[in-house]
PDB file of C-alpha atoms in Angstrom:
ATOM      1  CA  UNK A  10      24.665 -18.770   9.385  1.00 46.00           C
ATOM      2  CA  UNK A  11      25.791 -22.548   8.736  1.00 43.00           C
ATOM      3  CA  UNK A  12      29.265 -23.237   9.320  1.00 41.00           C
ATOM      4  CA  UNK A  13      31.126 -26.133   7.734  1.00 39.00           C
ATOM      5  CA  UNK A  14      33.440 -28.911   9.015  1.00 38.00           C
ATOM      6  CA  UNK A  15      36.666 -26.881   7.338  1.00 39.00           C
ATOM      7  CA  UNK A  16      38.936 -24.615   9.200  1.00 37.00           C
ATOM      8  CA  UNK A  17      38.988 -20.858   8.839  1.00 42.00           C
ATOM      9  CA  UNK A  18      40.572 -19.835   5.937  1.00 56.00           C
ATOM     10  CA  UNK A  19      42.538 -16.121   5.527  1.00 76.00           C
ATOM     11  CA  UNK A  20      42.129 -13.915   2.443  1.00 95.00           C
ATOM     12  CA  UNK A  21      45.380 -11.838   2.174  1.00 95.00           C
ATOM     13  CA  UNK A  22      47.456 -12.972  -0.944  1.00 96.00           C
ATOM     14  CA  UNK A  23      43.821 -14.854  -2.499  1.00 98.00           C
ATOM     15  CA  UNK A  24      43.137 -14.243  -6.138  1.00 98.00           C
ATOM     16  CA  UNK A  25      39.553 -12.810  -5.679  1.00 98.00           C
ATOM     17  CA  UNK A  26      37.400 -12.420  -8.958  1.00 98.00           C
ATOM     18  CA  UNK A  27      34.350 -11.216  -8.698  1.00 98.00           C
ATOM     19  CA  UNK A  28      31.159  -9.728 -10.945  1.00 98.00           C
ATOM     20  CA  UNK A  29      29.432  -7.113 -11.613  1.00 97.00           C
ATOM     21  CA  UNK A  30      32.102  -5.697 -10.064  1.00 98.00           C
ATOM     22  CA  UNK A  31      31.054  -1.735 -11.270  1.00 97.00           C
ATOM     23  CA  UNK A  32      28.243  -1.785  -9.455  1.00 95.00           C
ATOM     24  CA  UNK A  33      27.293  -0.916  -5.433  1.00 95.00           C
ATOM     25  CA  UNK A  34      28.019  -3.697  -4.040  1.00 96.00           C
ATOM     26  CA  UNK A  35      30.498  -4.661  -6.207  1.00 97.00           C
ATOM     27  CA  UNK A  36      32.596  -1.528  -5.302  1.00 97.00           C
ATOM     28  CA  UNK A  37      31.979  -2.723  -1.573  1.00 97.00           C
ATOM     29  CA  UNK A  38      33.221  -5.650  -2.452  1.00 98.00           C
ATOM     30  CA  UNK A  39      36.250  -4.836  -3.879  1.00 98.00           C
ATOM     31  CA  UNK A  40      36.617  -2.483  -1.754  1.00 98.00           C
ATOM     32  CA  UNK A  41      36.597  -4.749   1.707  1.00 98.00           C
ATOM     33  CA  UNK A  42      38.348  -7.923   0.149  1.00 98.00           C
ATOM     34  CA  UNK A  43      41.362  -5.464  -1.013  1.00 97.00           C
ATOM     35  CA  UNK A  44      41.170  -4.691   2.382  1.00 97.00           C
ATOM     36  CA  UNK A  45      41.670  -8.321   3.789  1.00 97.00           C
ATOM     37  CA  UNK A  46      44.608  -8.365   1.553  1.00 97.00           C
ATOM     38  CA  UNK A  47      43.373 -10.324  -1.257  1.00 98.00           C
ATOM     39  CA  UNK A  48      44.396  -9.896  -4.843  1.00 98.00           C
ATOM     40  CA  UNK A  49      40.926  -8.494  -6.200  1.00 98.00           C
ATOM     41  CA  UNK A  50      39.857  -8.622 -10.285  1.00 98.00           C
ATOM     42  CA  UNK A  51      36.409  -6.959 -10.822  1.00 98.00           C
ATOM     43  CA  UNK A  52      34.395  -7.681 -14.616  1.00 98.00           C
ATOM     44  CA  UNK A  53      31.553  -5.550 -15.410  1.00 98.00           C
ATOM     45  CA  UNK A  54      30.239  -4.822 -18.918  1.00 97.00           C
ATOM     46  CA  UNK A  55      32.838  -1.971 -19.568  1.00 96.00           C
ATOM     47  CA  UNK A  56      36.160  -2.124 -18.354  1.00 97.00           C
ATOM     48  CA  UNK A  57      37.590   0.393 -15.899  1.00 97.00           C
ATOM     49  CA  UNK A  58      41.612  -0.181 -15.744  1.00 95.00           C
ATOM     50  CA  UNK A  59      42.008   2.070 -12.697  1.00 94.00           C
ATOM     51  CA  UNK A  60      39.330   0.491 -10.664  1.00 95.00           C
ATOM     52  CA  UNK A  61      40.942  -3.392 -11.664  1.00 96.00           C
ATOM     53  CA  UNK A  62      37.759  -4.117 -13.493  1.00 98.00           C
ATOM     54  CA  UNK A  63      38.192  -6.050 -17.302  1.00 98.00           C
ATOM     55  CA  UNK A  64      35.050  -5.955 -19.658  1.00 98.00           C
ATOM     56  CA  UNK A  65      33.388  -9.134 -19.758  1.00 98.00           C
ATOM     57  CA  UNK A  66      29.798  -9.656 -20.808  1.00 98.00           C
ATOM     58  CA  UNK A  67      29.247 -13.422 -18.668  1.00 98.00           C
ATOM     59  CA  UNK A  68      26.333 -14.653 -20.285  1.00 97.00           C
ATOM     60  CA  UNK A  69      29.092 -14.156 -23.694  1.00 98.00           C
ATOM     61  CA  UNK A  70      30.753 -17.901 -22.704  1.00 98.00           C
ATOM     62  CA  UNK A  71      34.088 -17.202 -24.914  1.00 98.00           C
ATOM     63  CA  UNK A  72      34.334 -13.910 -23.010  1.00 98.00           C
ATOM     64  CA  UNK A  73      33.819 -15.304 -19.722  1.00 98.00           C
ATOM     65  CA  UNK A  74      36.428 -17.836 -20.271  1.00 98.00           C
ATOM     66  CA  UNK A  75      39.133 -15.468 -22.095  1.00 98.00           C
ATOM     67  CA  UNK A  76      38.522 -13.238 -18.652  1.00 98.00           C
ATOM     68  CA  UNK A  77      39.601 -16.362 -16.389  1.00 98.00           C
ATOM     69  CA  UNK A  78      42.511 -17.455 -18.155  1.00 98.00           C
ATOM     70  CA  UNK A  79      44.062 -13.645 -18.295  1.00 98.00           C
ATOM     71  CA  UNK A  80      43.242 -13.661 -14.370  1.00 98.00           C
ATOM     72  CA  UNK A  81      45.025 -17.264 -14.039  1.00 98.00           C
ATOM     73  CA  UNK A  82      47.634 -16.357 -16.388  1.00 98.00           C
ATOM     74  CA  UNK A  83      48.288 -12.632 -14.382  1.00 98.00           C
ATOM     75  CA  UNK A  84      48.158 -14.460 -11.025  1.00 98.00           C
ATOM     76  CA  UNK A  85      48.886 -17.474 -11.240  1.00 98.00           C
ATOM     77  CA  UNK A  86      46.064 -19.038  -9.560  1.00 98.00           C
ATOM     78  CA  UNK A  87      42.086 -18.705  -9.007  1.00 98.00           C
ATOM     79  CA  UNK A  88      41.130 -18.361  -5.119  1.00 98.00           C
ATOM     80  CA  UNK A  89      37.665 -16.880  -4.974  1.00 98.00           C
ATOM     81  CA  UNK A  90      34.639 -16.256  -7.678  1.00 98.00           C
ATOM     82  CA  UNK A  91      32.482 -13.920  -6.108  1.00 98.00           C
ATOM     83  CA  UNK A  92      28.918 -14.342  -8.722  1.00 98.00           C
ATOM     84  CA  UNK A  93      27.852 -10.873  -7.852  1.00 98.00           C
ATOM     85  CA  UNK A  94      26.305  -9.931 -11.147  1.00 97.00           C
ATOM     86  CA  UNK A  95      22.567  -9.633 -11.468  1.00 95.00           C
ATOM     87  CA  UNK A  96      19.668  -7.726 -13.002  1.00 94.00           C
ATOM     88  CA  UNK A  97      15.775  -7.784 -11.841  1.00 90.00           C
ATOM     89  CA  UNK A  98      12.320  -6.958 -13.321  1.00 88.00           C
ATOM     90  CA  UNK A  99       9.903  -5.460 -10.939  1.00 89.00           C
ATOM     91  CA  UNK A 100       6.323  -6.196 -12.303  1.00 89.00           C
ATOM     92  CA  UNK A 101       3.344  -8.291 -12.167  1.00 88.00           C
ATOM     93  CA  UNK A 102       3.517 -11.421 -14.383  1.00 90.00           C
ATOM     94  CA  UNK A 103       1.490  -9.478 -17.014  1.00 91.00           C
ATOM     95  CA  UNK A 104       3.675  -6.756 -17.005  1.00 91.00           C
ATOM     96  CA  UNK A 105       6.483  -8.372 -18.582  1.00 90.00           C
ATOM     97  CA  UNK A 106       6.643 -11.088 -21.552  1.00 94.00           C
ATOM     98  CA  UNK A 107       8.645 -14.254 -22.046  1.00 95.00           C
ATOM     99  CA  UNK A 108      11.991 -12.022 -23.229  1.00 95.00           C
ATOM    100  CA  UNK A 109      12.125 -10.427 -19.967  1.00 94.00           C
ATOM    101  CA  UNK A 110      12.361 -13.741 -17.948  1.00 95.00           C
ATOM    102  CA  UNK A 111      14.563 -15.221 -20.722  1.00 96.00           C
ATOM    103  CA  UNK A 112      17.569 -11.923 -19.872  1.00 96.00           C
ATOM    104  CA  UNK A 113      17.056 -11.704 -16.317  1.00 96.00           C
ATOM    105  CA  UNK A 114      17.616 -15.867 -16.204  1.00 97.00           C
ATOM    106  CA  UNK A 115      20.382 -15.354 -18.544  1.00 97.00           C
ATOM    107  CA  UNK A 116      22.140 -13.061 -16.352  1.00 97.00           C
ATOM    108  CA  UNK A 117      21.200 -14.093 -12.619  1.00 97.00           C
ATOM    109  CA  UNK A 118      21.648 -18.064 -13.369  1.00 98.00           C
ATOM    110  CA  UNK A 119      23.240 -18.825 -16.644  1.00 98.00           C
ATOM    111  CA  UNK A 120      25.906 -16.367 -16.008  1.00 98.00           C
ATOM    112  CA  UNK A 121      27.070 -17.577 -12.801  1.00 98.00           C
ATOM    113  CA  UNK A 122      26.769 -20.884 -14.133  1.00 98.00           C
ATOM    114  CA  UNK A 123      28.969 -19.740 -16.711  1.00 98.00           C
ATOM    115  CA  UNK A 124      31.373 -18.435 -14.467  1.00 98.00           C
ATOM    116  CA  UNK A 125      31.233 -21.115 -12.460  1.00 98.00           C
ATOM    117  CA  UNK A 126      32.571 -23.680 -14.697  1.00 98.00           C
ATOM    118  CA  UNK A 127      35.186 -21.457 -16.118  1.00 98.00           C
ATOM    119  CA  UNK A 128      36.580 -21.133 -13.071  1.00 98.00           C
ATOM    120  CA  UNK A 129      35.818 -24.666 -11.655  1.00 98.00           C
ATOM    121  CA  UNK A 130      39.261 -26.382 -12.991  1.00 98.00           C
ATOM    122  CA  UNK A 131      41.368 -23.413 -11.196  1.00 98.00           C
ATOM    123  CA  UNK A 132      39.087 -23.374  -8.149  1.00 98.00           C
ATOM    124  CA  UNK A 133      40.037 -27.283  -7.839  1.00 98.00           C
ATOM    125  CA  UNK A 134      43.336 -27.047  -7.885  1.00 98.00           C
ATOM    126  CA  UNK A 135      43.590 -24.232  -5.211  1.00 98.00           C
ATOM    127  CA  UNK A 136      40.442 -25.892  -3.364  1.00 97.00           C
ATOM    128  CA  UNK A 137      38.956 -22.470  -3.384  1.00 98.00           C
ATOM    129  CA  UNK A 138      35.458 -20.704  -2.893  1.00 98.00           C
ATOM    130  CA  UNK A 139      32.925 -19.833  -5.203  1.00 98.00           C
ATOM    131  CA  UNK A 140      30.283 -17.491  -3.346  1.00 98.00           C
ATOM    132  CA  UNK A 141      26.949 -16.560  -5.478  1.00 98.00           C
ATOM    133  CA  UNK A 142      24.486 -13.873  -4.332  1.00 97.00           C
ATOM    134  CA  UNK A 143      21.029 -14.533  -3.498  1.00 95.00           C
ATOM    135  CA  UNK A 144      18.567 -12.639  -2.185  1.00 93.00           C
ATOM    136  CA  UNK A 145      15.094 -13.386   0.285  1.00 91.00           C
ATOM    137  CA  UNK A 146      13.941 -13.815  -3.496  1.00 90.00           C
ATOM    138  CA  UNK A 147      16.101 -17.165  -3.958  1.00 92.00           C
ATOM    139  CA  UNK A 148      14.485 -19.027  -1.270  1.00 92.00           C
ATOM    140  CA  UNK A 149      10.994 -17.450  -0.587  1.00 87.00           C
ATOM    141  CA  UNK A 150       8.320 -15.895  -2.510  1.00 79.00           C
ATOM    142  CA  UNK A 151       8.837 -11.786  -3.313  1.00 83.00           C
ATOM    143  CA  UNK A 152       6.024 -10.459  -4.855  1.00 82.00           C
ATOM    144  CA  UNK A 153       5.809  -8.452  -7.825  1.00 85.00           C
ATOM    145  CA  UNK A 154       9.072  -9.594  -9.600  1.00 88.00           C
ATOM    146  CA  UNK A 155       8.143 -13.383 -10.811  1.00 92.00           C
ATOM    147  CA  UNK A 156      11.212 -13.134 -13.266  1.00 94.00           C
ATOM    148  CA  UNK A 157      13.480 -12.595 -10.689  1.00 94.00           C
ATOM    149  CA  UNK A 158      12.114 -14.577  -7.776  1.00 94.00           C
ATOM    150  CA  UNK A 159      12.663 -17.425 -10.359  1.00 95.00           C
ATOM    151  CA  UNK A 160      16.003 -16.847 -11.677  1.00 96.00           C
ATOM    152  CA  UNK A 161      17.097 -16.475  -7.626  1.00 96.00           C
ATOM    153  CA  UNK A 162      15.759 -19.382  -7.114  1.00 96.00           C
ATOM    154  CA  UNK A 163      17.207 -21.062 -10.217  1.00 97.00           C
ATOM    155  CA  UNK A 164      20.541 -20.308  -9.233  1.00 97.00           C
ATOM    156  CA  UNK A 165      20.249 -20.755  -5.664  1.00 97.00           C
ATOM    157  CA  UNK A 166      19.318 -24.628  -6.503  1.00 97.00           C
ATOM    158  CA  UNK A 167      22.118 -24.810  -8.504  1.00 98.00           C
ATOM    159  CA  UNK A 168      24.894 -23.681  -5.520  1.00 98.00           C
ATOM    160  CA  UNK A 169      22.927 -26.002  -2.711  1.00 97.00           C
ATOM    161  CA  UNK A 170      23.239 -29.266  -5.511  1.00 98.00           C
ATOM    162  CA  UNK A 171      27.064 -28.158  -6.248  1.00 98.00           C
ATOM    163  CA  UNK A 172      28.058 -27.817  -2.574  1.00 98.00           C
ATOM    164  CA  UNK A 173      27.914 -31.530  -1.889  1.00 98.00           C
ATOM    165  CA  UNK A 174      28.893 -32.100  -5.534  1.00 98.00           C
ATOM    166  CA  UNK A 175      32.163 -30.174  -5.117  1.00 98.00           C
ATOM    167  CA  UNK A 176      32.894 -30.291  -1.527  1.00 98.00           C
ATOM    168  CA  UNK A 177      35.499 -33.940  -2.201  1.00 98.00           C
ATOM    169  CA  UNK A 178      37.423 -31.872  -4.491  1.00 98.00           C
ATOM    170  CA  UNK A 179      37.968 -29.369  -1.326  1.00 98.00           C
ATOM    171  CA  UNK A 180      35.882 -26.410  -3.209  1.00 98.00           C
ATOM    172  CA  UNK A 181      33.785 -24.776  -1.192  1.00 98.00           C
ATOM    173  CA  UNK A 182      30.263 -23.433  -2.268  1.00 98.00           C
ATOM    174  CA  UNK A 183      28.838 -20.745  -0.149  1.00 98.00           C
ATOM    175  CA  UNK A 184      25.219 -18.265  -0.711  1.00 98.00           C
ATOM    176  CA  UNK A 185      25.172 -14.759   0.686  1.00 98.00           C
ATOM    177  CA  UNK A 186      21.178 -13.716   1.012  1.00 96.00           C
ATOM    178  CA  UNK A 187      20.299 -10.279   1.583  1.00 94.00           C
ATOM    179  CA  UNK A 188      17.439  -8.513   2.109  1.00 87.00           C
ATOM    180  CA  UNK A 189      16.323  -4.931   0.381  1.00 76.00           C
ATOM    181  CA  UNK A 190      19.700  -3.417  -0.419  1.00 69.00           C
ATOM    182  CA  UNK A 191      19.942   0.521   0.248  1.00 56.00           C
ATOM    183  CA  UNK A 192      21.256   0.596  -3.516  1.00 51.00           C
ATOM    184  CA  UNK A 193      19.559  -0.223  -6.514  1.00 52.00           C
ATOM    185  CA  UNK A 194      19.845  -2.861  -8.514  1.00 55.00           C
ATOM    186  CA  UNK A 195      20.071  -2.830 -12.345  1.00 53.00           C
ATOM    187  CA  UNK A 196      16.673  -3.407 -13.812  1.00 61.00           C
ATOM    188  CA  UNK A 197      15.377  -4.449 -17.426  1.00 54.00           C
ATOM    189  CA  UNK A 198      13.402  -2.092 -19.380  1.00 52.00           C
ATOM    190  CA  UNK A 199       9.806  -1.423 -18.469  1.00 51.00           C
ATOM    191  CA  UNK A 200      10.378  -2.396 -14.602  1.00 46.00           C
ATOM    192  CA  UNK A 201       7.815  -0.821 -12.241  1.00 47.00           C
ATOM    193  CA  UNK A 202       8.922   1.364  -8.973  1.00 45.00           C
ATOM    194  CA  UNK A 203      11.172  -0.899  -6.598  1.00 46.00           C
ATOM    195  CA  UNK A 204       8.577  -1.837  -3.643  1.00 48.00           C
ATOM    196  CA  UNK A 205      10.064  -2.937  -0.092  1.00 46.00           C
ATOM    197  CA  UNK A 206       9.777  -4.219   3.001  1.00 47.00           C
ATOM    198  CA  UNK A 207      11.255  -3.879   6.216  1.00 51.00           C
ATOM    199  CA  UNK A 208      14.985  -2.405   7.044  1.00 66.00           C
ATOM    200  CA  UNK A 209      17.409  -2.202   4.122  1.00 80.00           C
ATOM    201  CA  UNK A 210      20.683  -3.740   4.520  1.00 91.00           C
ATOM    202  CA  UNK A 211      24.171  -1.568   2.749  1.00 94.00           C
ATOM    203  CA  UNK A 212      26.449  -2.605   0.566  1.00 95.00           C
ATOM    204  CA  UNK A 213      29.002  -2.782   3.148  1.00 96.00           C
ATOM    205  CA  UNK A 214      26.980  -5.106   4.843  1.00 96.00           C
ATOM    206  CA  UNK A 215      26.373  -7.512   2.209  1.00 97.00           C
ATOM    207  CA  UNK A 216      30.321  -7.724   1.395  1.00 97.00           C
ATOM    208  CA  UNK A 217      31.296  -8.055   5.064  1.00 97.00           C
ATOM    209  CA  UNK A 218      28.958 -11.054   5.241  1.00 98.00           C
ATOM    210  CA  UNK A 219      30.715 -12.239   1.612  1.00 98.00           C
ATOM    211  CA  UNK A 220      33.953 -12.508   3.474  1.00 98.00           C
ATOM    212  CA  UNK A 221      32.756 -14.163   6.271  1.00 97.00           C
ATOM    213  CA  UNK A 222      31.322 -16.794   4.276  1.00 98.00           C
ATOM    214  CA  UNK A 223      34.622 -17.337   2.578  1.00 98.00           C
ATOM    215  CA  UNK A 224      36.950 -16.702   5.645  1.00 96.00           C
ATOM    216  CA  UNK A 225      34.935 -19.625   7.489  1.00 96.00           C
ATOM    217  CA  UNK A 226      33.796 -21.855   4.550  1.00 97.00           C
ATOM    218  CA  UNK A 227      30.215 -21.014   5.939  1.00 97.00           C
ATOM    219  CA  UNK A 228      27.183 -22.426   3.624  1.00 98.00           C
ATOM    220  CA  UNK A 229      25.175 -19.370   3.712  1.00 97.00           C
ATOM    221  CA  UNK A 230      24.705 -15.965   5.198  1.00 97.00           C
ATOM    222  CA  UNK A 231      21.315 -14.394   6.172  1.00 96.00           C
ATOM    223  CA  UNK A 232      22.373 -10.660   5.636  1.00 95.00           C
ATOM    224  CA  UNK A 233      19.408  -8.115   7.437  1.00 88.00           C
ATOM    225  CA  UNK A 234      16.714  -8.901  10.175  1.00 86.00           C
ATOM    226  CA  UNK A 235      14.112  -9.236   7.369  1.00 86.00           C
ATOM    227  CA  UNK A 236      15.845 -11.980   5.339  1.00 89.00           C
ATOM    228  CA  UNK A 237      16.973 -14.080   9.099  1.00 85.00           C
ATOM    229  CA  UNK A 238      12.362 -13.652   9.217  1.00 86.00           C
ATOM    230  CA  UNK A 239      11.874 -14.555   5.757  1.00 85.00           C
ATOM    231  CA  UNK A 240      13.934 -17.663   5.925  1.00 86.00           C
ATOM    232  CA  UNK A 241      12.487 -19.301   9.296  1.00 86.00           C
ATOM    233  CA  UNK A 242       8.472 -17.992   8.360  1.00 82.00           C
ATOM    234  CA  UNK A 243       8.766 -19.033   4.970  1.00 83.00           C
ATOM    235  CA  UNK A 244       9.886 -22.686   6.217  1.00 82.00           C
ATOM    236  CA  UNK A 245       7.512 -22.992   8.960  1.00 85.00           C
ATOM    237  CA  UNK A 246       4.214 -21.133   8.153  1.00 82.00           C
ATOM    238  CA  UNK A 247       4.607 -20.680   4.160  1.00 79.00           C
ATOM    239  CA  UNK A 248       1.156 -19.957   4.031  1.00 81.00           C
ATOM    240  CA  UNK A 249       1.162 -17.091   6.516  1.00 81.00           C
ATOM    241  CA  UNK A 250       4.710 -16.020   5.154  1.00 73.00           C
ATOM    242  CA  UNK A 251       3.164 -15.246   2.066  1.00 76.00           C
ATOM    243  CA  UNK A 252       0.375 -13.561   3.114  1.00 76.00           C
ATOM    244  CA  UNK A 253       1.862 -11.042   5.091  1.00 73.00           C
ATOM    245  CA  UNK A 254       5.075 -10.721   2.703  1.00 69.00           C
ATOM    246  CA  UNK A 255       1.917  -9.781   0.109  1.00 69.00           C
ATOM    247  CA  UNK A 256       0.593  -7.231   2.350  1.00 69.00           C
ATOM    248  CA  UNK A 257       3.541  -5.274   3.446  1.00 62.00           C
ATOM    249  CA  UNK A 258       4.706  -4.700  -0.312  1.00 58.00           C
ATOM    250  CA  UNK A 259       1.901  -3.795  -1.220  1.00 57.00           C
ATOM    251  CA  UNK A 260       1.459  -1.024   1.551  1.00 52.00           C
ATOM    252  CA  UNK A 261       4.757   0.359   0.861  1.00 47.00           C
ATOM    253  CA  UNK A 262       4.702   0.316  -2.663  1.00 43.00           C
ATOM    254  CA  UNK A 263       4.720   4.412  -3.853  1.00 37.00           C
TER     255      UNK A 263
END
């Protein structure tokens, strides 16, 4: 992990809004930020009243937009975005055409983009967090899901330009990236059979790492054994990375 030059930071009493907020993860999420104390709003595709969660399709930019206002106008303020929201394609490139790439982008980068500046105005004036998650996908090369390899990647180049972008307005940009998650992750029709590599990490784990990224203003968070690998091989033998990244999934695959 890579801290920053700002101070801890608590969560109890932060406005927390986060995505995809119906799904595994999500649920851990709200689950363990409630738990810090913080005032958490979930959005998902369908609302769920009981479980604090509004409907609100993000790539839809009016929706996103009506969603933050309620949440500002509720609260009063805007602490946290949590982009947790995302969707994958497991295939070869020939497996999927050009309307595949186009949702999964839509979803994994334009959305949180979306969000992003929605939020931006309210996360300025409480010099707040926005926290996006990644994956091993975002910064190395995963085969057997080009789509979403590239849409990680997209948005992971868009959170490492805003940090230095944002950071003299006192918002802090942070990247949680996890490897294989125990849970599944929504994919688009005609996906092939999830293949894997190495330990999975759970839910739980990938929200306890969200909060430490926002608790400590941290850049990023490595979440798993296999994603700390994947970060250092991929950066000094990409070749070799690669190669054996190749092999392993394609043992494993079922």
């Amino acid at each position: 992990m890579t801290k920053t030059t700002h101070h801890p930071a608590g969560l109890r009493d932060a406005v927390v809004l986060v995505t995809g907020a119906a799904g595994s993860i999500g649920t851990a999420l709200r689950r363990v930020l409630a738990g810090e104390g913080a005032v958490v709003v979930g959005v998902d595709l369908s609302a769920d009243p009981g479980a604090g969660i509004l409907a609100c399709d993000i790539t839809d930019e009016a929706q996103v937009r009506a969603v933050v206002e309620q949440v500002v106008a509720e609260h009063g303020r805007l602490d946290v975005l949590v982009n947790n929201a995302g969707i994958s394609a497991i295939g070869t490139i020939d497996d999927h055409g050009v309307g595949t790439h186009r949702t999964v982008m839509e979803v994994n980068y334009l959305g949180a983009l979306t969000c992003i500046l929605a939020a931006l105005p309210h996360l300025r004036a409480s010099r707040g967090s926005v926290v996006t998650l990644g994956s091993v996908a975002g910064f190395a090369p995963v085969v057997g899901r080009p789509a979403y390899v590239a849409a990680k990647h997209a948005v992971t180049g868009l959170m490492e330009a805003l940090r230095p972008e944002l950071a003299p307005d006192g918002v802090h940009v942070g990247m949680v990236h996890p490897t294989f998650v125990t849970s599944r992750l929504v994919t688009t029709e005609g996906s092939q059979v999830r293949s894997e590599t190495g330990a999975q990490v759970t839910p739980e784990d990938v929200a306890a790492a969200v909060v430490d990224v926002v608790r400590h203003r941290r850049d990023r968070a490595l979440v798993g054994r296999t994603a700390y690998l994947a970060w250092h091989a991929s950066r000094l033998a990409p070749r070799t990375y690669a190669r054996l990244m190749t092999r392993r999934l394609r043992q494993e695959t079922p």
